[in-house]
Coordinates of C-alpha atoms in Angstrom, one line a residue:
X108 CA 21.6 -9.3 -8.6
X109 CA 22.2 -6.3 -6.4
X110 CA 21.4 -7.2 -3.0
X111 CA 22.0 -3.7 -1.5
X112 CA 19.3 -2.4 -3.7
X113 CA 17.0 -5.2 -3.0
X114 CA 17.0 -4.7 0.8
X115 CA 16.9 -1.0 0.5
X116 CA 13.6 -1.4 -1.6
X117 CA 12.5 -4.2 0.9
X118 CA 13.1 -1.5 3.8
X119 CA 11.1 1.1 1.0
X120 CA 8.3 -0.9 1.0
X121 CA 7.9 -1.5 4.8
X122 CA 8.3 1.7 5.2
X123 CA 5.0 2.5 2.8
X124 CA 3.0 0.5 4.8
X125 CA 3.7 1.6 8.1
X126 CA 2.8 5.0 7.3
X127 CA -0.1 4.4 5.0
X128 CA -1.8 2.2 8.6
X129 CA 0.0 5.6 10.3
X130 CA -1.9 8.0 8.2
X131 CA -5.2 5.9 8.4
X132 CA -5.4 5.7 11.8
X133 CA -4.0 9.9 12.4
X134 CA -7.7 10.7 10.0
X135 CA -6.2 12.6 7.4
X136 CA -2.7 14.2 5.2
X137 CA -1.6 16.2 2.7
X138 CA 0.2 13.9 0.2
X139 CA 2.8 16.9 -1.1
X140 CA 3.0 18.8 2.7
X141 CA 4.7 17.7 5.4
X142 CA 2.5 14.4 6.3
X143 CA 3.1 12.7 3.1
X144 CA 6.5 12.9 2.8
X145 CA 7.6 10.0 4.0
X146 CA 5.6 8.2 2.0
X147 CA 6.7 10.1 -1.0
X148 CA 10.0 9.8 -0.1
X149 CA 9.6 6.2 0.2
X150 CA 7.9 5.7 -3.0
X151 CA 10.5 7.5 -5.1
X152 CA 13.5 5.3 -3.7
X153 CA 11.4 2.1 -4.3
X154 CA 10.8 3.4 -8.3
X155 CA 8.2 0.6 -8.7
X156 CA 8.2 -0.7 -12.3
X157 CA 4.8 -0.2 -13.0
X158 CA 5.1 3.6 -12.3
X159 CA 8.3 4.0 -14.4
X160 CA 9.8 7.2 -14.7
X161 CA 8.5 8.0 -11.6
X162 CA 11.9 9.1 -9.6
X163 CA 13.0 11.4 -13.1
X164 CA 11.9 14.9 -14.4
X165 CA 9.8 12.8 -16.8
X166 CA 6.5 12.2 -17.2
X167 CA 5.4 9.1 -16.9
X168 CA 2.1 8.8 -19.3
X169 CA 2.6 4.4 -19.4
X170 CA 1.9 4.4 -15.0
X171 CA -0.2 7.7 -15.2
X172 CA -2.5 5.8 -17.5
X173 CA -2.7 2.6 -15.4
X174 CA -3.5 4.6 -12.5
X175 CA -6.1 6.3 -14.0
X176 CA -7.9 2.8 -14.8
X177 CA -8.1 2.4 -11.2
X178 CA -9.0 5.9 -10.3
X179 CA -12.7 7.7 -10.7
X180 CA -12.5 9.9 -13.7
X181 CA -12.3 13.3 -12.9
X182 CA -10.3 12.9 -9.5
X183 CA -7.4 15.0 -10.7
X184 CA -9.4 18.1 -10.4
X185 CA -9.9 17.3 -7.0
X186 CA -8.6 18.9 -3.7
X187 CA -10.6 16.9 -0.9
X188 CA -10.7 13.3 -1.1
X189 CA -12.1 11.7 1.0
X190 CA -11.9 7.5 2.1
X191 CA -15.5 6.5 3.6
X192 CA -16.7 2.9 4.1
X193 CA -20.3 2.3 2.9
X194 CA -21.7 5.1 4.5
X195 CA -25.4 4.6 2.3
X196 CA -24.5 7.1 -0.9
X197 CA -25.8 4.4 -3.1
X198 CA -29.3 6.0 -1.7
X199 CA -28.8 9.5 -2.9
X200 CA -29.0 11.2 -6.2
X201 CA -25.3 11.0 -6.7
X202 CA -24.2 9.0 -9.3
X203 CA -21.7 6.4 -8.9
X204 CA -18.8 5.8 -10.5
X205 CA -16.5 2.9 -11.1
X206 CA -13.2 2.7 -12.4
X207 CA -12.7 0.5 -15.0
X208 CA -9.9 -1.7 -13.7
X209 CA -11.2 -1.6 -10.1
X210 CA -14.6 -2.8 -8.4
X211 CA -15.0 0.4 -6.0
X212 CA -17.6 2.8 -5.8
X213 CA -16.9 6.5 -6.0
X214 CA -18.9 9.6 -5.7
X215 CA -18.1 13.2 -6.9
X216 CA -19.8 15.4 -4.6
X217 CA -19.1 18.5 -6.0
X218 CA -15.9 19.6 -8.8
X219 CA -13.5 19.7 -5.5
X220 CA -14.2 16.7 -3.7
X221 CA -14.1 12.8 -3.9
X222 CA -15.6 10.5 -1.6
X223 CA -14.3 7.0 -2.5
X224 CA -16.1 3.9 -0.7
X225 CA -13.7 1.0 0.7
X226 CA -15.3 -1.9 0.9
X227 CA -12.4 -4.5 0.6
X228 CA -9.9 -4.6 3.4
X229 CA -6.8 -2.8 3.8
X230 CA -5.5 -3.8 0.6
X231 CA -8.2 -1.6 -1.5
X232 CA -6.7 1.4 1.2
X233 CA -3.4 1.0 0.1
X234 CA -4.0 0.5 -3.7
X235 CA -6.0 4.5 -3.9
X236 CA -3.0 5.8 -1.4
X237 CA -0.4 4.5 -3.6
X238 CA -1.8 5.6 -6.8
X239 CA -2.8 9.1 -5.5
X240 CA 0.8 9.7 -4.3
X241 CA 1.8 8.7 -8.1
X242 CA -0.4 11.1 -9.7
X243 CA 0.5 14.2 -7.1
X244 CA 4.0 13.7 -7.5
X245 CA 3.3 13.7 -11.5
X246 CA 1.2 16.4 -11.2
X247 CA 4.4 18.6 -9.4
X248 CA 6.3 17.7 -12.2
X249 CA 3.9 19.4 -14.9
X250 CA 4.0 22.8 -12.2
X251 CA 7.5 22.0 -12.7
X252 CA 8.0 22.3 -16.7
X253 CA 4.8 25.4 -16.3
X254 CA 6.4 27.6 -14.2
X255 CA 9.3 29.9 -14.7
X256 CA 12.3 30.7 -12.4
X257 CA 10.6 32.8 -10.1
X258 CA 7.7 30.3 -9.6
X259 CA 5.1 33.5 -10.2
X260 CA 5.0 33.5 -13.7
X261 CA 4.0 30.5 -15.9
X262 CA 4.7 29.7 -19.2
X263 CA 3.3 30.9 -22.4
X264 CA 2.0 27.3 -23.8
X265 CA 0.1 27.1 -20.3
X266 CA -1.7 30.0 -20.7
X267 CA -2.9 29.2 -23.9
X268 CA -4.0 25.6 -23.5
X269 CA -5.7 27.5 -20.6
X270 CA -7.2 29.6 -23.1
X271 CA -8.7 26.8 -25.9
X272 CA -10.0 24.1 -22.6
X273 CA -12.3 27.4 -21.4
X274 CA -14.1 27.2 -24.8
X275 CA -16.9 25.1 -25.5
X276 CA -16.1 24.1 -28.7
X277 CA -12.7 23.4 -29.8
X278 CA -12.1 23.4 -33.8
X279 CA -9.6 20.8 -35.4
X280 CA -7.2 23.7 -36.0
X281 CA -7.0 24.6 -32.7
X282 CA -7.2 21.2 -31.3
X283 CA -4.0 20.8 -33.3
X284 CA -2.4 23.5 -31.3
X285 CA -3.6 22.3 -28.2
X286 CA -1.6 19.0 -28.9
X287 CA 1.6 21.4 -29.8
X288 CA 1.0 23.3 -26.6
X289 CA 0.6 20.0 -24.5
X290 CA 3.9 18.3 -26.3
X291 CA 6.3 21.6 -25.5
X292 CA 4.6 21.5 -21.9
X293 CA 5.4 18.3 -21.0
X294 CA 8.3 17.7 -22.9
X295 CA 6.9 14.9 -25.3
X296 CA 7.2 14.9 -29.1
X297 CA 3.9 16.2 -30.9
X298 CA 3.5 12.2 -32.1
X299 CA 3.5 10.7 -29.2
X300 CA 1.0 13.8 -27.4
X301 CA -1.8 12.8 -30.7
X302 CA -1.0 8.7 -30.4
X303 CA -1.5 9.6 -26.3
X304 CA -4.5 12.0 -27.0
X305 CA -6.3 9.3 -29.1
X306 CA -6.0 6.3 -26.9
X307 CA -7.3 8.6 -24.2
X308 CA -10.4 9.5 -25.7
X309 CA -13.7 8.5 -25.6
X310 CA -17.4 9.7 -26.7
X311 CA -18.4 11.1 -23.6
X312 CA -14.6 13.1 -23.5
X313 CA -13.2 13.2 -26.3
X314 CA -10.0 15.9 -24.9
X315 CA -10.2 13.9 -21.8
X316 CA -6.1 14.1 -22.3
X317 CA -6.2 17.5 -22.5
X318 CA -8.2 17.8 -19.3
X319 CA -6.2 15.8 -17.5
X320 CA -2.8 17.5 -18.2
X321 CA -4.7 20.9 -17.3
X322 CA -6.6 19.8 -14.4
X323 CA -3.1 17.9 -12.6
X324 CA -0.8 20.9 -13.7
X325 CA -3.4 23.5 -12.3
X326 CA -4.1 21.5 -8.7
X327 CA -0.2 21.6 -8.5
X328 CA 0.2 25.3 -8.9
X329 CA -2.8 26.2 -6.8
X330 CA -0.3 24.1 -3.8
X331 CA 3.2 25.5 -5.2
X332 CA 1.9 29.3 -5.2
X333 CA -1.1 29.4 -2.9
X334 CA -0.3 26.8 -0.5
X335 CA -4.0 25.4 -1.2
X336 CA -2.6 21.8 -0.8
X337 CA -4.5 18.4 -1.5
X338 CA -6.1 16.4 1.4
X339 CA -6.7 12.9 1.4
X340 CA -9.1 12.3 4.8
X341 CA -10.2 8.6 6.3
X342 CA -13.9 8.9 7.6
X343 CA -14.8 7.5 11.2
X344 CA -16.8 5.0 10.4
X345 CA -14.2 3.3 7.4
X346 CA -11.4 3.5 10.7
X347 CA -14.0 1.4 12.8
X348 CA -14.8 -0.9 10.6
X349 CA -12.0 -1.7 8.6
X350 CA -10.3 -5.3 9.7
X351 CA -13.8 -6.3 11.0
X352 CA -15.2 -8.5 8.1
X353 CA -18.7 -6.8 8.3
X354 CA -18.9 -7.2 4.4
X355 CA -17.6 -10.6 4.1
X356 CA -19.9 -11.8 6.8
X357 CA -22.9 -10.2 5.3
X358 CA -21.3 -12.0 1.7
X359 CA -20.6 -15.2 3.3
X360 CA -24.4 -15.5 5.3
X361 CA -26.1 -14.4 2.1
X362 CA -24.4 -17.6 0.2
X363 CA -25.3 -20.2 2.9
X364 CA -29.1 -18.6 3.1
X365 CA -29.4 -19.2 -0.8
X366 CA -27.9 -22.9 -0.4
X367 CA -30.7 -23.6 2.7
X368 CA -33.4 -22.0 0.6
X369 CA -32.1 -24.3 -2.5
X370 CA -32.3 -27.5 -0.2
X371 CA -28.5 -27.8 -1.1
X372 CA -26.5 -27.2 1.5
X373 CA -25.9 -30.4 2.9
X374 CA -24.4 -31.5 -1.3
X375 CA -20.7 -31.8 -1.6
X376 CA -19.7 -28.4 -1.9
X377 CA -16.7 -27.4 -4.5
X378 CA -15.5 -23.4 -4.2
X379 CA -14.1 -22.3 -7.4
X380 CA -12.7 -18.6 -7.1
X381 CA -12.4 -17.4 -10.8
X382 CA -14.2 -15.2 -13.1
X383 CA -18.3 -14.8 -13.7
X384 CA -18.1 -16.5 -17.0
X385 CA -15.8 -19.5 -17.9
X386 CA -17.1 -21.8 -15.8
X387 CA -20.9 -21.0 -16.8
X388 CA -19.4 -20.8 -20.3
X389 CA -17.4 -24.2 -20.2
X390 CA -21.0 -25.7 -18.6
X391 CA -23.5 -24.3 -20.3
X392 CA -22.1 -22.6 -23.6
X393 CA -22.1 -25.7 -26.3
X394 CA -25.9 -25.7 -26.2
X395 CA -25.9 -21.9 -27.6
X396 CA -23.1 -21.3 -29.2
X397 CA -22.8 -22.0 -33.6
X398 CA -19.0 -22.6 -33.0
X399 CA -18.5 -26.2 -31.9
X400 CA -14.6 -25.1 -31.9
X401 CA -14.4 -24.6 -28.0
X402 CA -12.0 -21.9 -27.9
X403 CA -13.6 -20.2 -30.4
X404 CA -16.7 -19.7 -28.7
X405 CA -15.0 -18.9 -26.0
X406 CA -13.0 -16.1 -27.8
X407 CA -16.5 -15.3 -30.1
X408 CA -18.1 -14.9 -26.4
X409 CA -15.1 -13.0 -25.1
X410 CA -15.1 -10.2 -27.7
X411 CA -17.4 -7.0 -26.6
X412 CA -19.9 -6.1 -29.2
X413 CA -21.2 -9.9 -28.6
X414 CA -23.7 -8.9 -25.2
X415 CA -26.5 -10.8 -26.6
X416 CA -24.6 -14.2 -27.2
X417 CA -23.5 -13.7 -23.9
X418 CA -26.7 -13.0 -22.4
X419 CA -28.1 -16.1 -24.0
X420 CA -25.9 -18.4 -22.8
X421 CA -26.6 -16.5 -19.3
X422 CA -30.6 -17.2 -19.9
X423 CA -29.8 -21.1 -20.7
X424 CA -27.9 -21.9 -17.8
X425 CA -30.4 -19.8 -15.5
X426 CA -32.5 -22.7 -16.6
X427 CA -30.5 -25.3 -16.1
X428 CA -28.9 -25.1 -12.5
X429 CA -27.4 -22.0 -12.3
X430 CA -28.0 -19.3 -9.7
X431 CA -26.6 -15.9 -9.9
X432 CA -26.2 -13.5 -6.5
X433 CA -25.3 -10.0 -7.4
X434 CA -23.4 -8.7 -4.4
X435 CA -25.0 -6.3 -2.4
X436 CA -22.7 -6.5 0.6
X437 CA -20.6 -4.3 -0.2
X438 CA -17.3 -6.6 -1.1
X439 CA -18.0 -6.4 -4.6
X440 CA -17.9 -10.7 -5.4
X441 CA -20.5 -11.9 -7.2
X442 CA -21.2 -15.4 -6.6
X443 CA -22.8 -18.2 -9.0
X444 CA -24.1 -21.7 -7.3
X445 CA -24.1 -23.9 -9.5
X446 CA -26.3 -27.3 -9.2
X447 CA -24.4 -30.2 -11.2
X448 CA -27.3 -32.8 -11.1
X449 CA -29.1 -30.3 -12.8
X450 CA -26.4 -29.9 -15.9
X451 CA -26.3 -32.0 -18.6
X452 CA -22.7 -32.1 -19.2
X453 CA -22.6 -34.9 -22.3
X454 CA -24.0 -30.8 -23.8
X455 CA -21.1 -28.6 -21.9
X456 CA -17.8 -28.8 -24.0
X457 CA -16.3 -31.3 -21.3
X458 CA -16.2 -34.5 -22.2
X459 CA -16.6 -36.5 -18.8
X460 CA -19.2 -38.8 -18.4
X461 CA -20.9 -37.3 -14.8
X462 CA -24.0 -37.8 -12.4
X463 CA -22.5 -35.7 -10.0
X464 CA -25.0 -34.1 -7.2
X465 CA -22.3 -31.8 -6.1
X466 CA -22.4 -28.0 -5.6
X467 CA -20.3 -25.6 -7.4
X468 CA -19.7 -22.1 -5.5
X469 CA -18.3 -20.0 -8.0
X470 CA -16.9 -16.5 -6.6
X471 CA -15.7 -13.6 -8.5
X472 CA -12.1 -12.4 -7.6
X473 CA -11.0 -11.1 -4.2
X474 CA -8.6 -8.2 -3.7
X475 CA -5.7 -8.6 -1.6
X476 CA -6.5 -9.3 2.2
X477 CA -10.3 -9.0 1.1
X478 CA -9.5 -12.8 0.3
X479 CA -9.1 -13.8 4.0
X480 CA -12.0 -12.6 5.2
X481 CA -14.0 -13.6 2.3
X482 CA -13.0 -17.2 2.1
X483 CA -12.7 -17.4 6.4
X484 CA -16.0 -16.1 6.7
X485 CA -17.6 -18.9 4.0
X486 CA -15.7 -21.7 5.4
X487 CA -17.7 -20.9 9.2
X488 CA -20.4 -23.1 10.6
X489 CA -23.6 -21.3 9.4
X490 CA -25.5 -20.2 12.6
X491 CA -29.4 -20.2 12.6
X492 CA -31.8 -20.9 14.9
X493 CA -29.4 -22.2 17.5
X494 CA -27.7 -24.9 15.5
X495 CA -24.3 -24.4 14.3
X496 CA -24.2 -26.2 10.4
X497 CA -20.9 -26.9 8.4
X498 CA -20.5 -26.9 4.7
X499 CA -19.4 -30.6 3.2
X500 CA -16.5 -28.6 1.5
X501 CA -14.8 -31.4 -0.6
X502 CA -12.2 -28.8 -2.8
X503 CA -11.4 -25.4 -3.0
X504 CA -9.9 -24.3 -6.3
X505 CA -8.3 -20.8 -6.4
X506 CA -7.3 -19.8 -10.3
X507 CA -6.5 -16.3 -11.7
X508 CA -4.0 -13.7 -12.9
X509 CA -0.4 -13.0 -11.6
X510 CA 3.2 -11.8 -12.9
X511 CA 5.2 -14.3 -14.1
X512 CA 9.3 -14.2 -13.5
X513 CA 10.5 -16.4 -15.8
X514 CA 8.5 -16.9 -19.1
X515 CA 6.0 -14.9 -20.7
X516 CA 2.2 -13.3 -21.2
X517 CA 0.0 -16.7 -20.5
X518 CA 1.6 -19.0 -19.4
X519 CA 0.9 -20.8 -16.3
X520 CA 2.0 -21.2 -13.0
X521 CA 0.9 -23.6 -10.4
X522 CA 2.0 -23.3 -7.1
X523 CA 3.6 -25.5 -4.3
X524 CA 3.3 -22.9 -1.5
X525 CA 2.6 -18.9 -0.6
X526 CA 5.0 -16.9 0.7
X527 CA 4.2 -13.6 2.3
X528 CA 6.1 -10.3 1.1
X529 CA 8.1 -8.6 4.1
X530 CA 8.2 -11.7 6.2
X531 CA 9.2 -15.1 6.4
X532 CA 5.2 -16.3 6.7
X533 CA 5.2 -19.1 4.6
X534 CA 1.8 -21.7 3.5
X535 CA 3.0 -24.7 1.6
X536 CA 0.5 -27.5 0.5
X537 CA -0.1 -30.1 -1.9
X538 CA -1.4 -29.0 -5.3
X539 CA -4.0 -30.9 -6.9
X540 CA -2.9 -29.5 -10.2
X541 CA 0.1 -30.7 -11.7
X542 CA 2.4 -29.8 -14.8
X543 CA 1.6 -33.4 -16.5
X544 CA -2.1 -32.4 -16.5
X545 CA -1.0 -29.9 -18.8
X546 CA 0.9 -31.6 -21.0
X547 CA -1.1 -32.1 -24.2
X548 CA -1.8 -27.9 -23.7
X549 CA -0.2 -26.2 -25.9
X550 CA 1.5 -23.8 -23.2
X551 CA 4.6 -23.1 -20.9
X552 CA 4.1 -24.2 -17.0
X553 CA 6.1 -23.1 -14.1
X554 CA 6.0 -24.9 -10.9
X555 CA 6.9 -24.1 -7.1
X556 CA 6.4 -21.0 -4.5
X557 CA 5.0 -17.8 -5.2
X558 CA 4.6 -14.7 -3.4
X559 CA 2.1 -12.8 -2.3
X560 CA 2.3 -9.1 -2.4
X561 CA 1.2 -6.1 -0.8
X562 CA 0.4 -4.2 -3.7
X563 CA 1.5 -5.0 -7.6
X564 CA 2.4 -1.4 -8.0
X565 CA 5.0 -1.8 -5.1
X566 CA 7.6 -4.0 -6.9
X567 CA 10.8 -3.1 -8.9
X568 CA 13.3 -5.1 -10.5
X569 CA 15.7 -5.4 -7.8
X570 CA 13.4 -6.7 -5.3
X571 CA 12.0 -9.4 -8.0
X572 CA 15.3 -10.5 -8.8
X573 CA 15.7 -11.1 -5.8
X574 CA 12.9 -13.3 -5.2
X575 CA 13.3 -15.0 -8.3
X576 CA 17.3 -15.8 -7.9
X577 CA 17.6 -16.9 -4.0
X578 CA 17.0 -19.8 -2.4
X579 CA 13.2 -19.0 -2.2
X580 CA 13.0 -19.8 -6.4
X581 CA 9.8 -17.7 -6.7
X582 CA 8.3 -18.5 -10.4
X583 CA 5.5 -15.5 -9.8
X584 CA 3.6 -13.0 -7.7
X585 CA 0.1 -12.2 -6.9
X586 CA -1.8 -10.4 -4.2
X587 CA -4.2 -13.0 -2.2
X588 CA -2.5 -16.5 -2.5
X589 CA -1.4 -16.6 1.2
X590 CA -4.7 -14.7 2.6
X591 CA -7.1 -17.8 0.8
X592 CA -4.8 -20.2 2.4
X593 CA -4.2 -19.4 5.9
X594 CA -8.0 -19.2 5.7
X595 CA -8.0 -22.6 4.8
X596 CA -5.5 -24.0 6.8
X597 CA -7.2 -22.0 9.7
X598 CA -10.8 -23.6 8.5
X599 CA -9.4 -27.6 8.2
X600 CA -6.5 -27.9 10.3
X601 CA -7.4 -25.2 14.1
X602 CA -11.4 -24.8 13.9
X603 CA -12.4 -28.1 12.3
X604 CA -15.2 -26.6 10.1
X605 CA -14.4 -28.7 7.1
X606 CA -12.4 -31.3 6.4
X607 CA -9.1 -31.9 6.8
X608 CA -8.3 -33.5 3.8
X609 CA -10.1 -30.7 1.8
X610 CA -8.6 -30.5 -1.5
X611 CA -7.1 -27.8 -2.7
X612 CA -6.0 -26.5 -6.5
X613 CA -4.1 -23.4 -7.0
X614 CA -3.5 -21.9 -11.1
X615 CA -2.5 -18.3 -12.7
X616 CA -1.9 -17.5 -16.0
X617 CA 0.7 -14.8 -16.4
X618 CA -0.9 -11.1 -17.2
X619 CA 2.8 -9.5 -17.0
X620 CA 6.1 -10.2 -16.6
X621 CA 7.1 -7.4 -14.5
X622 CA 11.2 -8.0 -15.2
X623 CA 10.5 -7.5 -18.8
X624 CA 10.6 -4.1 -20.6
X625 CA 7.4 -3.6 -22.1
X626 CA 5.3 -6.5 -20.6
X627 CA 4.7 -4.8 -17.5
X628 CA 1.1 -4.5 -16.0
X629 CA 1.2 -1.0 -17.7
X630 CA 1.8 -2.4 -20.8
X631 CA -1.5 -3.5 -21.2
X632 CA -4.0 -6.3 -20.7
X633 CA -3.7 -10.1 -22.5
X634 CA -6.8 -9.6 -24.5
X635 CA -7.7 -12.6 -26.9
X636 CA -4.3 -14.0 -25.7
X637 CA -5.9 -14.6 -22.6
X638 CA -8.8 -16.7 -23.3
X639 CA -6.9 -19.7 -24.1
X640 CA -5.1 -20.2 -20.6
X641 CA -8.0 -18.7 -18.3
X642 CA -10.4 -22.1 -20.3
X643 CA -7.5 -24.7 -19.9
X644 CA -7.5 -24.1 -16.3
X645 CA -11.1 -23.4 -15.7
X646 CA -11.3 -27.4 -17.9
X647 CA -8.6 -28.8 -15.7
X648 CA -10.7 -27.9 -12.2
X649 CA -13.7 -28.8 -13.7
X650 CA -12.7 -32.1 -14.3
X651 CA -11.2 -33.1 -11.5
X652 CA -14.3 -32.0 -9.8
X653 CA -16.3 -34.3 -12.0
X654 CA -14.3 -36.9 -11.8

């Protein structure tokens, strides 16, 4: 393990932050002039995995592709982008769009500009400035392999990619060319430009590739030779508010309103934080479903081109004590209640006799600090008409995704404590869930701390190592452990709103192992693989809950 490296990325990664809350607060920078700088500077001597050849004369296409999953399509042909809070777009004729990997609204006002809406704490800030630096410094290195000595004159294989992406149609013939073009541009073989081209392209955009390559390389010139440089801005109003919890408020009030309305806010309460569908689907899928197998109706219901199976079992359990609330304040967490006296579970795939009158809250994944003031502002007294009411939380079970440093794609990790990244800020507490409750599972379980990030694109080896080899034994890393409990240990143990003896249950299955070559986050998602450890823990909290 080499220490030196370790704290210099330690230092690295401080360092990001500081200027990203800098830059925030100073309004607006250009990421490749003077005011981003540091934090390019910063980010090349860190060399996070995820962005790999980020700190060579390479392109990186494995991190240029994850960042686009988490980007708006079409923001590398812009020069103005622009950081806003939810400033009322959603009213207007511009249409919205979402990033596949990430739950944030964008807007393309016009071919230059980019308003992105931040809705979900600091976290959601520094995820966009992080990945915008990555694709500007990528984007110099195409201007780079474009332009010759002089930087006035650019290349022949620019000019005529330049030439076939101005047509409207392109033929196979000269598509083919276009791919040559591409590969001598960015110094990639012809192979891996088609393999590349292919997995990038859809219905809608079929060169989207193509595009891409053009629209970074030209953005870069127009700031190499005409000093027209790229300007990430922060609006007024996202500065304000930002820290506040004005969307989890408005998320947490609309909860408590539904449970009044239901006549079931005074049940035992159990808050699961996982996904919109394997609880519902562990409940309520049996009934529906022709597979009696369950993880094959789970997998049958997992696979795409099945909507309508999925939407059935949707329609049954709408019937039968479920309540959906699409989020419309602005954090982006849908929520499921979940009334147990009205499930029959002898039907669910569970096989625990239960009578149970309790309350599931089921809440869609958090983002980073989002999780803090999501879960703080649930736990709260609900205030209405002068009388301050508290939940009966009995448990609060946290599961999800997180990078594993010892072991592989899916398998678990369960927790003993959170440690936060940069400091010594440590939450330890007892884990319902144990290994032995996983031992007839079929799957490999690592247990004790974990750390909580400040971004998953802001680790490297070094620094992982690290956490992994010393005396803190970290078995994995994810971004809102700590934030969920300090507000629980805030909630039970300083304001009194719930119980002390709330219980709590903390499980991940591993999406990457980020020390492994090849099984980073950019290496793609679990798929199928995934289905089988996301149900064993979803089972496991579900009955303990019932029992």
């Amino acid at each position: 393990m080499d220490k030196s490296r370790a704290r210099e990325s330690t230092n690295a990664i401080g360092r990001i932050y500081i200027t990203m809350r800098h830059l925030m607060h100073r309004g607006f920078y250009k990421p490749m002039g003077v005011s981003g700088k540091t934090l390019r500077e910063a980010l090349l001597e860190l060399r996070p995995e995820i962005y790999g050849d980020i700190a060579t004369n390479k392109l990186e296409l494995g991190g240029l592709f994850y960042v686009l999953d988490r980007l708006p399509e079409g923001i590398e042909k812009c020069t103005y982008i622009n950081l806003t809070s939810d400033e009322g777009y959603k009213y207007s004729k511009l249409k919205v769009i979402i990033p596949p990997k990430r739950r944030r609204k964008c807007y393309a006002l016009d071919e230059d500009q980019m308003n992105i809406e931040i809705t979900r704490g600091r976290s959601d800030v520094y995820d966009v400035l992080t990945h915008l630096t990555f694709l500007c410094i990528e984007s110099h290195k195409i201007a780079n392999f474009i332009l010759r000595e002089d930087e006035t004159e650019t290349i022949r294989e620019w000019k005529k990619l330049e030439e076939y992406l101005q047509k409207d149609e392109i033929t196979a013939e000269e598509l083919e060319l276009a791919l040559i073009y591409t590969s001598s541009i960015i110094g990639k073989s012809f192979k891996e430009v088609k393999a590349v081209y292919k997995q990038a392209s859809s219905k809608k955009n079929p060169h989207r590739f193509l595009h891409l390559i053009y629209w970074m390389g030209r953005r870069a010139l127009d700031e190499k030779q005409n000093e027209q440089k790229r300007v990430i801005s922060f609006s007024n109003s996202l500065r304000e508010r930002i820290g506040h919890h004005i969307y989890g408020d408005r998320w947490a009030n609309t909860i408590k309103y539904k449970l009044k309305e239901s006549e079931l806010f005074d049940r035992p309460i159990h808050i699961i934080s996982a996904n919109m569908h394997s609880v519902m689907n562990y409940l309520y899928a049996k009934k529906v479903s022709s597979v009696k197998n369950e993880y094959k109706s789970f997998e049958q219901l997992s696979l795409t081109k099945n909507d309508a199976l999925r939407n059935e079992v949707l329609q049954y359990a709408l019937l039968n004590g479920l309540q959906s609330i699409k989020d419309d304040s602005g954090t982006n967490i849908d929520v499921q209640i979940i009334d147990l006296s009205k499930v029959d579970i002898s039907k669910s795939f569970l096989k625990e006799k239960s009578n149970s009158n309790a309350v599931l809250i089921v809440m869609d994944y958090a983002f980073g600090e989002q999780a803090y003031e999501c879960m703080d502002e649930l736990l709260k007294p609900f205030k209405a008409d002068g009388s301050q009411d508290k939940l009966n939380i009995q448990s609060i079970s946290i599961m999800g995704k997180a990078g594993i440093l010892e072991g592989g794609k899916g398998d678990i990790m369960l927790p003993s404590a959170h440690v936060f990244e940069g400091t010594a800020d440590n939450y330890p507490f007892t884990n319902e869930l144990h290994a032995s409750d996983f031992s007839n599972e079929d799957l490999l379980i690592q247990s004790g701390p974990m750390i909580t990030v400040l971004g998953t694109s802001l680790q490297n080896k070094e620094v992982l190592n690290y956490f992994k080899s010393s005396t803190w034994g970290m078995i994995g890393l994810e971004m809102e452990g700590a934030h969920y409990q300090k507000a629980i240990q805030s909630a039970s143990r300083i304001r009194k709103s719930i119980s002390e003896n709330v219980k709590v249950r903390y499980a991940y299955y591993a999406s990457d192992n980020p020390l492994k070559t090849g099984s980073t986050l950019a290496s793609g998602g679990l798929g199928l693989n995934g289905v089988k450890p996301t149900y064993i823990i979803t089972k496991k909290i579900l009955q303990q809950i019932l029992s």
